[in-house]
PDB file of C-alpha atoms in Angstrom:
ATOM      1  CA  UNK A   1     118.494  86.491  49.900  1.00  0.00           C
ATOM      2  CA  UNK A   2     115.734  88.706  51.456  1.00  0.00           C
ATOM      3  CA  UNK A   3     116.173  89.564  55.242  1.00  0.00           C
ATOM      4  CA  UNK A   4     112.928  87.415  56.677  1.00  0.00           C
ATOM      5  CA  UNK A   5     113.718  88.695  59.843  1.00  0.00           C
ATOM      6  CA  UNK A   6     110.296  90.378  62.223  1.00  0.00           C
ATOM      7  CA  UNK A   7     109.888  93.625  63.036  1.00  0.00           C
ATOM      8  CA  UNK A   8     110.352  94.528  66.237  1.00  0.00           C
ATOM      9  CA  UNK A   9     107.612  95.164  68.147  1.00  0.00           C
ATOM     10  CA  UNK A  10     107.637  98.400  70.436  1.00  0.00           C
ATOM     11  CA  UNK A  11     104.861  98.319  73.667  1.00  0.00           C
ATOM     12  CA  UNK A  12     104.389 101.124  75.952  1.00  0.00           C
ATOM     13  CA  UNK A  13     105.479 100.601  79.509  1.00  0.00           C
ATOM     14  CA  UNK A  14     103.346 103.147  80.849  1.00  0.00           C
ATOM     15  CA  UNK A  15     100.277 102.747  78.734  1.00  0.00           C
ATOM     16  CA  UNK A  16      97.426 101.351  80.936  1.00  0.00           C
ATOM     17  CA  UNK A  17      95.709  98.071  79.943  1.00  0.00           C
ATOM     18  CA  UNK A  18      91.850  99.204  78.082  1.00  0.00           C
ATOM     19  CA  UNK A  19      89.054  97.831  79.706  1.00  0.00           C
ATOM     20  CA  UNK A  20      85.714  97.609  78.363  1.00  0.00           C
ATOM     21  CA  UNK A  21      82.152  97.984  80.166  1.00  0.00           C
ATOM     22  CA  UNK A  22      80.683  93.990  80.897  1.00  0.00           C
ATOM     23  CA  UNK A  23      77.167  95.567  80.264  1.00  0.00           C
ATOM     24  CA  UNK A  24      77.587  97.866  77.207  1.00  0.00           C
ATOM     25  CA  UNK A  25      81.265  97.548  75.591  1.00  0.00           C
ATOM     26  CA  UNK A  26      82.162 100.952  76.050  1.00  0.00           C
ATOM     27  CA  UNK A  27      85.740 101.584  77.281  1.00  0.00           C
ATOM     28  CA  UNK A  28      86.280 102.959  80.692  1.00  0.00           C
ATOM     29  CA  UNK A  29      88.535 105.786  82.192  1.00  0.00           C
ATOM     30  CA  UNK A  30      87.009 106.091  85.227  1.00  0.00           C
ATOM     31  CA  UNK A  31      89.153 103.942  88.087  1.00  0.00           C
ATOM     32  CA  UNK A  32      86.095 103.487  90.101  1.00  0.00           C
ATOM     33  CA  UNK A  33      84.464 102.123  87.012  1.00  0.00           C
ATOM     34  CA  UNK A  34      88.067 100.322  85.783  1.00  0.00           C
ATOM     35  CA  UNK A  35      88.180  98.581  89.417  1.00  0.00           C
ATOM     36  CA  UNK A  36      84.154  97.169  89.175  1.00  0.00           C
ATOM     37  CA  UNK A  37      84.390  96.483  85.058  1.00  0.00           C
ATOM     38  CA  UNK A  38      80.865  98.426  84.931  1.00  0.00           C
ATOM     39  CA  UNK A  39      80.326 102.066  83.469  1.00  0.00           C
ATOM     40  CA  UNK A  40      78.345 104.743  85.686  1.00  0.00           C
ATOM     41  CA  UNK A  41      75.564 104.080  83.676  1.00  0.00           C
ATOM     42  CA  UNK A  42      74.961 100.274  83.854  1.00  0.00           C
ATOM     43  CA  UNK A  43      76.588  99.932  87.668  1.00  0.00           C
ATOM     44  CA  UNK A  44      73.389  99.580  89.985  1.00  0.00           C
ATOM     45  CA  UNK A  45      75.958 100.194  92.920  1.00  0.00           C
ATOM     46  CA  UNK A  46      75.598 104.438  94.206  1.00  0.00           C
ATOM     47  CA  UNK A  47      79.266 105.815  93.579  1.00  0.00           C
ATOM     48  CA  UNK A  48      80.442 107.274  97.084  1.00  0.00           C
ATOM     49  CA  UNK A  49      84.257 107.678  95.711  1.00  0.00           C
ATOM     50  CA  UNK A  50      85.880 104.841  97.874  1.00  0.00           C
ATOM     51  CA  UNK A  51      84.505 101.031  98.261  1.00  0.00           C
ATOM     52  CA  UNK A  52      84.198 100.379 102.004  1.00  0.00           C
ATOM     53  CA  UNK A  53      83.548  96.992 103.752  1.00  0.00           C
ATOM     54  CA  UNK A  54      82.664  96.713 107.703  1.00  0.00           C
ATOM     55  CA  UNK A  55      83.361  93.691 109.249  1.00  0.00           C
ATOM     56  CA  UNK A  56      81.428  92.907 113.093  1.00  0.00           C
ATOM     57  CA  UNK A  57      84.356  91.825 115.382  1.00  0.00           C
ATOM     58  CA  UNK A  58      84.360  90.834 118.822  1.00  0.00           C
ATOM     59  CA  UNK A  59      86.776  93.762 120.983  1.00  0.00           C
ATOM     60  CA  UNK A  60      90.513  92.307 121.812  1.00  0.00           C
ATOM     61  CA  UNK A  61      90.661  90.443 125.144  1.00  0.00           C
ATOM     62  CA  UNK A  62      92.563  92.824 127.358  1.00  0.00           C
ATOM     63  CA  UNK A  63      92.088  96.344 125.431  1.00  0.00           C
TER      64      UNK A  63
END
């Protein structure tokens, strides 16, 4: 009888997961762009090479 057994499958550890463009479908390489899911071209966001976000706090009591 015939060995019915699967093939094993082999997957790349290292290999990063594709991601596509939401707007256009292209596939990204960019991290900035891999982070947001939109390409250079269709992000209406400038690109200043970090993501920052300021938050107003009142100053610790005692410092």
């Amino acid at each position: 009888m015939a060995d019915r057994r699967q093939e094993t499958l082999l997957i790349d550890p290292g290999g990063r997961a594709r991601i596509w463009c939401r707007e256009c479908g292209r596939e990204l390489t960019d991290p900035i762009s891999r982070q947001r899911r939109l390409g250079a071209e269709c992000d209406s966001e400038p690109r200043t090479g970090h993501d920052r976000h300021d938050v107003d706090q009142d100053p610790i009591p005692g410092l």
